[in-house]
Structures are given as C-alpha cells and as structure tokens.
Coordinates of C-alpha atoms and ligand atoms in Angstrom, one line a residue:
M880 CA 9.4 14.3 -26.6
S881 CA 12.0 13.0 -24.2
Q882 CA 12.3 16.3 -22.3
F883 CA 9.0 15.6 -20.6
S884 CA 8.8 12.9 -18.0
P885 CA 5.9 10.5 -18.5
R886 CA 2.8 11.6 -16.6
V887 CA -0.8 10.5 -17.0
L888 CA -3.9 12.5 -16.4
S889 CA -7.5 11.7 -17.0
G890 CA -10.9 12.6 -15.7
M891 CA -14.6 11.9 -15.6
Q892 CA -17.6 14.2 -15.1
P893 CA -19.6 14.0 -11.8
T894 CA -23.0 13.7 -13.6
G895 CA -25.1 10.6 -13.0
N896 CA -23.8 7.3 -12.1
L897 CA -20.7 5.7 -13.4
H898 CA -21.6 2.6 -15.5
L899 CA -20.0 -0.5 -17.1
G900 CA -18.9 1.6 -20.1
N901 CA -16.8 3.9 -17.9
Y902 CA -15.4 0.9 -16.1
L903 CA -14.4 -1.3 -19.0
G904 CA -13.7 1.5 -21.4
A905 CA -11.6 3.7 -19.3
M906 CA -11.1 2.8 -15.6
L907 CA -9.4 -0.6 -16.2
N908 CA -6.8 1.3 -18.2
W909 CA -6.4 4.0 -15.5
I910 CA -5.9 1.3 -12.9
K911 CA -3.2 -0.5 -14.9
M912 CA -1.3 2.7 -15.5
Q913 CA -0.9 3.3 -11.8
S914 CA 1.9 0.7 -11.8
T915 CA 3.8 2.2 -14.7
H916 CA 3.3 5.9 -14.6
E917 CA 2.8 8.9 -12.3
T918 CA -1.0 9.2 -12.4
L919 CA -3.5 12.0 -11.7
Y920 CA -7.2 11.3 -11.9
C921 CA -9.7 14.1 -11.4
V922 CA -13.4 14.5 -11.1
V923 CA -14.1 17.3 -13.6
D924 CA -16.7 19.3 -11.8
L925 CA -16.0 22.5 -13.7
H926 CA -16.9 20.6 -16.9
A927 CA -20.1 19.4 -15.3
I928 CA -21.4 22.9 -14.8
T929 CA -21.2 23.7 -18.5
V930 CA -24.8 22.3 -18.4
W931 CA -27.2 23.0 -15.5
Q932 CA -26.4 21.0 -12.3
E933 CA -28.6 21.1 -9.2
P934 CA -26.0 22.1 -6.5
K935 CA -27.2 19.5 -4.0
E936 CA -26.9 16.8 -6.6
L937 CA -23.5 18.1 -7.8
R938 CA -22.0 18.0 -4.3
K939 CA -23.2 14.4 -3.9
A940 CA -22.1 13.4 -7.4
I941 CA -18.5 14.6 -6.8
R942 CA -18.2 12.4 -3.7
D943 CA -19.9 9.5 -5.4
V944 CA -17.6 9.5 -8.4
T945 CA -14.6 9.8 -6.1
A946 CA -15.8 6.8 -4.1
A947 CA -16.4 4.9 -7.4
Y948 CA -12.8 5.7 -8.5
I949 CA -11.4 4.2 -5.3
A950 CA -13.8 1.3 -5.2
C951 CA -12.9 0.3 -8.8
G952 CA -9.2 0.2 -7.9
L953 CA -7.6 3.6 -8.0
D954 CA -5.4 3.9 -5.0
P955 CA -5.2 7.4 -3.5
K956 CA -1.6 6.7 -2.4
R957 CA -0.4 5.7 -5.8
S958 CA -2.5 8.2 -7.8
I959 CA -3.4 11.8 -7.1
I960 CA -7.2 11.8 -6.9
F961 CA -8.9 15.2 -6.7
N962 CA -11.7 17.4 -8.0
Q963 CA -10.8 19.9 -10.7
S964 CA -12.3 23.0 -9.1
R965 CA -10.1 22.8 -6.0
V966 CA -7.0 23.3 -8.1
H967 CA -7.6 26.8 -9.4
E968 CA -4.8 26.6 -11.9
H969 CA -7.0 24.6 -14.2
A970 CA -9.4 27.5 -14.7
E971 CA -6.5 30.0 -14.9
L972 CA -4.7 28.1 -17.6
A973 CA -8.0 27.6 -19.4
W974 CA -8.3 31.4 -19.7
V975 CA -4.9 31.6 -21.4
F976 CA -5.9 28.8 -23.7
N977 CA -9.2 30.6 -24.6
C978 CA -6.8 33.2 -26.0
V979 CA -4.7 30.6 -27.9
A980 CA -7.3 28.4 -29.4
R981 CA -9.1 29.7 -32.5
L982 CA -12.9 30.0 -33.0
G983 CA -12.5 27.9 -36.1
W984 CA -11.0 25.0 -34.1
L985 CA -13.8 25.0 -31.6
N986 CA -16.4 25.2 -34.3
R987 CA -15.3 21.8 -35.5
M988 CA -15.9 20.1 -32.2
T989 CA -18.5 17.4 -32.7
Q990 CA -19.3 16.9 -29.0
F991 CA -20.4 20.6 -28.7
K992 CA -22.7 20.1 -31.7
E993 CA -24.2 17.0 -30.1
K994 CA -24.6 18.5 -26.6
A995 CA -25.8 21.9 -27.7
G996 CA -28.6 20.4 -29.8
K997 CA -30.7 22.4 -32.1
D998 CA -30.7 25.7 -30.2
K999 CA -27.0 26.6 -30.0
E1000 CA -27.9 30.1 -29.0
K1001 CA -29.1 28.8 -25.7
A1002 CA -26.0 26.7 -24.9
S1003 CA -23.7 28.1 -22.2
V1004 CA -20.5 29.8 -23.3
G1005 CA -18.7 27.3 -21.0
L1006 CA -20.0 24.4 -23.1
Y1007 CA -18.4 26.0 -26.1
V1008 CA -15.0 26.4 -24.6
Y1009 CA -15.2 23.1 -22.7
P1010 CA -12.3 21.6 -24.8
N1011 CA -10.0 24.5 -23.8
L1012 CA -10.6 23.7 -20.2
M1013 CA -9.9 20.0 -20.9
A1014 CA -6.6 21.0 -22.6
A1015 CA -5.8 23.0 -19.5
D1016 CA -6.6 20.0 -17.2
I1017 CA -4.0 18.0 -19.2
L1018 CA -1.3 20.6 -19.8
I1019 CA -1.4 22.2 -16.3
Y1020 CA 0.5 19.1 -15.4
R1021 CA 2.4 18.8 -18.7
A1022 CA 0.9 15.3 -18.9
T1023 CA 2.3 13.2 -21.7
A1024 CA -0.5 10.6 -22.0
V1025 CA -4.2 10.6 -21.5
P1026 CA -6.2 7.4 -21.3
V1027 CA -9.7 8.2 -22.7
G1028 CA -12.6 6.7 -24.6
E1029 CA -12.8 6.9 -28.4
D1030 CA -15.2 9.9 -28.2
Q1031 CA -12.5 12.1 -26.7
K1032 CA -10.0 11.7 -29.5
Q1033 CA -11.0 15.0 -31.1
H1034 CA -10.5 16.9 -27.9
L1035 CA -7.0 15.4 -27.5
E1036 CA -6.2 16.6 -31.0
L1037 CA -7.3 20.1 -30.0
T1038 CA -5.1 19.8 -26.9
R1039 CA -2.1 19.1 -29.1
D1040 CA -3.0 22.0 -31.4
I1041 CA -3.2 24.3 -28.4
A1042 CA 0.2 23.0 -27.1
Q1043 CA 1.8 23.4 -30.4
K1044 CA 0.5 26.9 -31.1
F1045 CA 1.6 28.0 -27.6
N1046 CA 5.0 26.5 -28.2
I1047 CA 5.3 28.4 -31.5
D1048 CA 3.7 31.7 -30.6
F1049 CA 5.9 32.0 -27.5
A1050 CA 9.0 30.2 -28.9
D1051 CA 11.3 33.2 -28.2
E1052 CA 10.3 33.5 -24.6
I1053 CA 10.3 29.8 -24.1
R1054 CA 13.9 29.6 -25.3
E1055 CA 15.1 32.7 -23.6
Q1056 CA 13.7 31.5 -20.3
G1057 CA 15.6 28.2 -20.6
F1058 CA 12.8 25.8 -21.4
G1059 CA 14.3 24.6 -24.6
D1060 CA 12.2 24.5 -27.8
A1061 CA 8.8 23.5 -26.3
Y1062 CA 7.1 24.3 -23.1
F1063 CA 4.2 21.9 -23.5
P1064 CA 4.4 18.3 -24.6
L1065 CA 2.2 17.0 -27.4
T1066 CA 0.1 14.7 -25.3
E1067 CA -0.8 11.2 -26.6
P1068 CA -4.3 9.8 -26.3
I1069 CA -4.3 6.2 -25.1
I1070 CA -7.4 4.4 -26.4
T1071 CA -6.9 0.7 -25.7
G1072 CA -9.4 -0.4 -23.2
P1073 CA -10.4 -4.0 -23.4
A1074 CA -13.8 -2.9 -24.5
T1075 CA -13.3 0.8 -25.5
R1076 CA -16.8 0.9 -26.8
V1077 CA -19.4 -0.5 -24.6
M1078 CA -22.8 0.0 -26.3
S1079 CA -26.3 0.5 -24.9
L1080 CA -28.1 -2.7 -23.9
R1081 CA -31.2 -1.4 -25.8
D1082 CA -29.5 -0.4 -29.0
G1083 CA -26.1 -1.8 -30.1
T1084 CA -25.4 1.1 -32.3
K1085 CA -25.4 3.7 -29.5
K1086 CA -22.8 4.1 -26.8
M1087 CA -23.7 3.1 -23.2
S1088 CA -24.3 6.5 -21.7
K1089 CA -25.4 8.1 -18.4
S1090 CA -27.6 10.4 -20.2
D1091 CA -29.7 7.7 -21.9
P1092 CA -33.3 8.2 -20.6
S1093 CA -33.7 4.4 -20.3
D1094 CA -32.0 3.0 -17.2
L1095 CA -32.3 -0.5 -18.9
S1096 CA -29.7 0.7 -21.4
R1097 CA -26.8 0.6 -19.0
I1098 CA -25.4 -1.2 -16.0
N1099 CA -24.6 1.3 -13.2
L1100 CA -21.8 0.6 -10.8
T1101 CA -24.4 1.1 -8.1
D1102 CA -26.9 -1.5 -9.4
S1103 CA -27.8 -4.4 -7.2
A1104 CA -27.2 -7.9 -8.3
D1105 CA -30.9 -8.3 -9.2
D1106 CA -30.8 -5.1 -11.3
I1107 CA -27.8 -6.3 -13.2
A1108 CA -29.3 -9.7 -13.9
R1109 CA -32.6 -8.2 -15.0
K1110 CA -31.0 -5.7 -17.3
I1111 CA -28.9 -8.4 -19.0
R1112 CA -31.9 -10.6 -19.3
K1113 CA -33.8 -7.8 -21.0
A1114 CA -30.9 -6.7 -23.2
K1115 CA -31.8 -6.5 -26.8
T1116 CA -30.6 -9.4 -29.0
D1117 CA -31.5 -10.6 -32.5
A1118 CA -33.4 -13.8 -33.4
D1119 CA -30.3 -15.9 -34.1
G1120 CA -28.2 -17.8 -31.6
L1121 CA -24.6 -17.1 -30.9
P1122 CA -22.2 -17.7 -33.8
S1123 CA -19.1 -19.8 -33.3
E1124 CA -16.8 -17.4 -35.2
V1125 CA -16.1 -13.7 -35.0
K1126 CA -17.3 -13.3 -38.6
G1127 CA -20.8 -14.3 -37.4
L1128 CA -21.0 -11.1 -35.3
E1129 CA -20.8 -8.8 -38.3
A1130 CA -23.8 -6.5 -38.6
R1131 CA -25.1 -7.8 -35.3
P1132 CA -24.3 -4.9 -33.0
E1133 CA -26.2 -6.2 -30.0
A1134 CA -24.7 -9.7 -30.1
E1135 CA -21.3 -8.2 -30.6
N1136 CA -21.7 -5.9 -27.7
L1137 CA -22.7 -8.6 -25.2
V1138 CA -19.9 -10.9 -26.3
G1139 CA -17.4 -8.0 -26.0
I1140 CA -18.7 -7.2 -22.5
Y1141 CA -18.4 -10.8 -21.4
A1142 CA -14.8 -11.0 -22.8
A1143 CA -13.8 -7.8 -21.1
L1144 CA -15.3 -8.8 -17.7
A1145 CA -13.9 -12.3 -17.8
G1146 CA -10.5 -11.2 -19.0
S1147 CA -10.8 -13.4 -22.1
S1148 CA -11.1 -12.7 -25.8
V1149 CA -14.1 -12.5 -28.2
D1150 CA -12.7 -15.7 -29.8
G1151 CA -12.5 -17.4 -26.5
V1152 CA -16.1 -16.5 -25.6
L1153 CA -17.4 -17.7 -28.9
R1154 CA -15.5 -21.0 -28.5
E1155 CA -17.3 -21.5 -25.2
F1156 CA -20.8 -20.3 -26.1
G1157 CA -20.9 -20.4 -29.9
G1158 CA -23.9 -22.3 -31.3
G1159 CA -25.9 -21.9 -28.1
Q1160 CA -28.9 -19.8 -27.2
F1161 CA -28.7 -16.2 -26.0
S1162 CA -30.7 -17.1 -22.9
S1163 CA -28.0 -19.3 -21.4
F1164 CA -25.3 -17.0 -22.5
K1165 CA -27.1 -14.1 -20.8
N1166 CA -27.2 -16.1 -17.5
A1167 CA -23.5 -16.6 -17.7
L1168 CA -23.0 -13.0 -18.5
A1169 CA -25.1 -11.9 -15.6
D1170 CA -23.1 -14.1 -13.3
V1171 CA -19.7 -12.7 -14.4
A1172 CA -21.1 -9.2 -14.2
V1173 CA -22.4 -9.6 -10.7
A1174 CA -19.2 -11.3 -9.6
K1175 CA -17.1 -8.4 -10.9
L1176 CA -19.4 -5.5 -10.0
S1177 CA -20.9 -6.3 -6.7
P1178 CA -17.6 -6.0 -4.7
I1179 CA -17.2 -2.6 -6.3
T1180 CA -20.7 -1.5 -5.3
E1181 CA -20.2 -2.8 -1.8
E1182 CA -16.9 -1.0 -1.5
M1183 CA -18.4 2.2 -2.8
N1184 CA -21.2 2.1 -0.2
R1185 CA -18.6 1.4 2.5
L1186 CA -16.5 4.4 1.5
L1187 CA -19.5 6.7 1.2
A1188 CA -20.6 5.9 4.7
D1189 CA -17.4 7.6 5.9
S1190 CA -17.7 11.1 4.5
A1191 CA -14.5 12.3 6.3
Y1192 CA -12.5 9.7 4.3
I1193 CA -13.6 11.0 0.9
E1194 CA -13.1 14.6 2.0
N1195 CA -9.5 13.7 3.1
V1196 CA -8.7 12.0 -0.2
L1197 CA -9.9 15.0 -2.1
A1198 CA -8.1 17.6 0.1
D1199 CA -4.9 15.6 0.0
G1200 CA -5.2 15.1 -3.8
A1201 CA -5.8 18.8 -4.4
A1202 CA -2.8 19.7 -2.3
R1203 CA -0.5 17.3 -4.3
A1204 CA -2.0 18.3 -7.6
G1205 CA -1.6 22.0 -6.7
A1206 CA 2.0 21.5 -5.9
I1207 CA 2.6 20.4 -9.5
A1208 CA 0.3 22.9 -11.1
A1209 CA 1.4 26.1 -9.3
P1210 CA 5.0 26.3 -10.7
I1211 CA 3.7 25.5 -14.2
M1212 CA 1.1 28.2 -14.1
H1213 CA 3.9 30.5 -12.8
D1214 CA 6.1 29.6 -15.9
V1215 CA 3.1 30.2 -18.2
K1216 CA 2.4 33.6 -16.9
K1217 CA 6.1 34.6 -17.2
I1218 CA 6.3 33.2 -20.8
V1219 CA 3.1 35.1 -21.8
G1220 CA 4.3 38.3 -20.3
L1221 CA 2.0 38.6 -17.4
I1222 CA 3.7 40.3 -14.4
Ligands
LIG1914 N1 -14.3 15.4 -21.7 C1 -14.0 14.2 -20.9 C2 -15.2 13.3 -21.1 O1 -16.3 13.8 -21.3 C3 -13.8 14.5 -19.5 C4 -12.5 15.3 -19.3 C5 -12.4 16.5 -18.9 C6 -11.2 14.7 -19.4 N2 -11.1 16.9 -18.7 C7 -10.3 15.8 -19.1 C8 -10.7 13.5 -19.8 C9 -8.9 15.7 -19.2 C10 -9.3 13.4 -19.9 C11 -8.4 14.4 -19.6 O2 -15.1 12.1 -21.0

C-alpha cells in the first residue's frame, strides 16, 4: 500500500499499573519504532470506561500511564503522546465505523466474550463496540502499522475488515474525490516483542495481567526492588532444575516463562540463558533474574516518580500531544464526512 506513508499508532488502557508484560511485550517495540517511523502513542481512556472506572482513579491512572510511557523511553518530542479522549475525532470516526462494521463481526470477538463474562446482558454497549473504537484510533491517522500483543490480533483483523468495507462501500466517492482506489490503508499488526507473551508468575499458562487478583502474579513498573525480588523468589516453578537445552522447557510453562523473561531483560536469547544457567537450581537462577529485573526496572520506577512529582509536565505533554494528534486527525475526519455524504 505504497500510497500511504508509514505511520505507527498504538495504545494502552489506563487501568491498573503497567507491568513487566506490557514493558517486554509491547513497549520495547514501541520505543524502537520511534527511530524508524512517525509514531503516535495514546492512553486509551475511552476504552477504559467500557467497564466501570472510579473517576478519581481514572484521572490518576491516565497521568500514571503517561509517566510510565515516558519513563520507559517514549520521547514526547519524537512521538506524539496523548490521551484518546482529548482528540474528539476518535469518537467521531468510531460512530461512522459503528455503521460500517457488522453485528456478525463483533459477535466473533473473543475479548468481548471474556470481558463480558457470563451475564452479557449486563455488559455496557461500549464494551461490545470497543473494537470499532480501536479501529477508529488507528484509522483516524491512517496508521499503517500497529505494534500490539498477541491478544490484539483479532481486533487488528477487524480493523482491516472495516477499512476494506469502507473502501469498497464508498469506492465511487473515494475515486471521484481524488483519493485513488482506497481511502484507508490495511493496517499491519506488528507482533514481534522479545517476549510477546509474558505469563503470570503464579501460573505459566495465563498471561501476566493487571486484572489478576494476585499481585504476586505480576511485576508492576511501580514495584520496589524488594517487591520485585520477593515476587521472583515466590514465582511458581516445577521440581526439576533448569535444563541445558530449549527442548527441556517443553511442557514446563513456568520454567519457560522465567527463562524468557530473563532473556528479554538481559537482551540475550533463551539458548544463551540456558547455556549460562542450565543444569543449575532454580533458586540461584531466580537470584540472577531478580538482579537483572531490578537493574532494568528500578530506573524506570524512579523516573516515573520524578515525572509524577511535576504534574504540570505531564499535563503539558498531553496537551501538546493532543494538539499534534488533532492536527493529523481533523483533515482525515473532514475527508471521511465528505466521502460518506455528511454535509
Ligand atoms: N485494545 C488494546 C488493548 O487492550 C488497546 C488499544 C485501544 C489499542 N486502541 C488501540 C492498541 C489502538 C493498539 C491500537 O491492549
């Protein structure tokens, strides 16, 4: 799709703390892409309110996640950093997409089924159309690539389906108005984090998640060095020691997870980690893992706290980001309205 210049957008919800899974699975990629692409990173506060959020906590969480973005290495000069709700075109385009996407498409979304739980009748309508808003987040900038975790693949497919249906349904207008044969790009998901799936420290078959009731299951970016070391020491393992070959990790999800985390944090490979620690006991490997985790994460925690102490700074980043994002979004929303026939 050469007619679209490369542009990257991604986002995370301001609910709960960011954790090691967010950092290794997504952020490292986001940071890297800053040097090769035009990048926009948003805090998706409109997505957060698809389930109940206490307003006081939401306000704080939006600022916290913004600080975490910057502390991890997103640079507000190189990237556009903003919160979704300040750029009203996201919500506006989402409405148009509510009218493009089909009920049958949304009915297939597995994340809705998981989040809505047993009593679907009580889920908000917003939770149901969540993927349409996500498509709008991406396409309001005509973004060509979206770095996300594995679990978002299905939403990216829906985004492409929406783009394609829009391009086909309005093909005549798109052509007549001089936009060629497609107005929206078919956005590519980019799922190549060094550890795209960081699993729970309590159960190696479940993703590390901010909604897990056990705080021992995850390492938060705000955890102290002591917390990090304690959680790693308590991490579930099996009775065997560390294998010296990758094959030996098969069907041992907890061992595989810890080795994967070490490799990602140390910038090495699973092979390399096993060469160094294979044949040894978990206890000494866990000490080494705690050291590397603390070394990587405590500067992030400190920087986050430093940034949060200056609330004007975060506010300025978000205001500036929203202005820059809005400058891209406004003409695209204008085009969309014209294409659709809204006067
Ligand atoms: N749904 C994504 C998640 O839960 C968050 C998100 C919302 C997003 N809008 C987006 C991610 C746009 C990438 C691009 O992780």
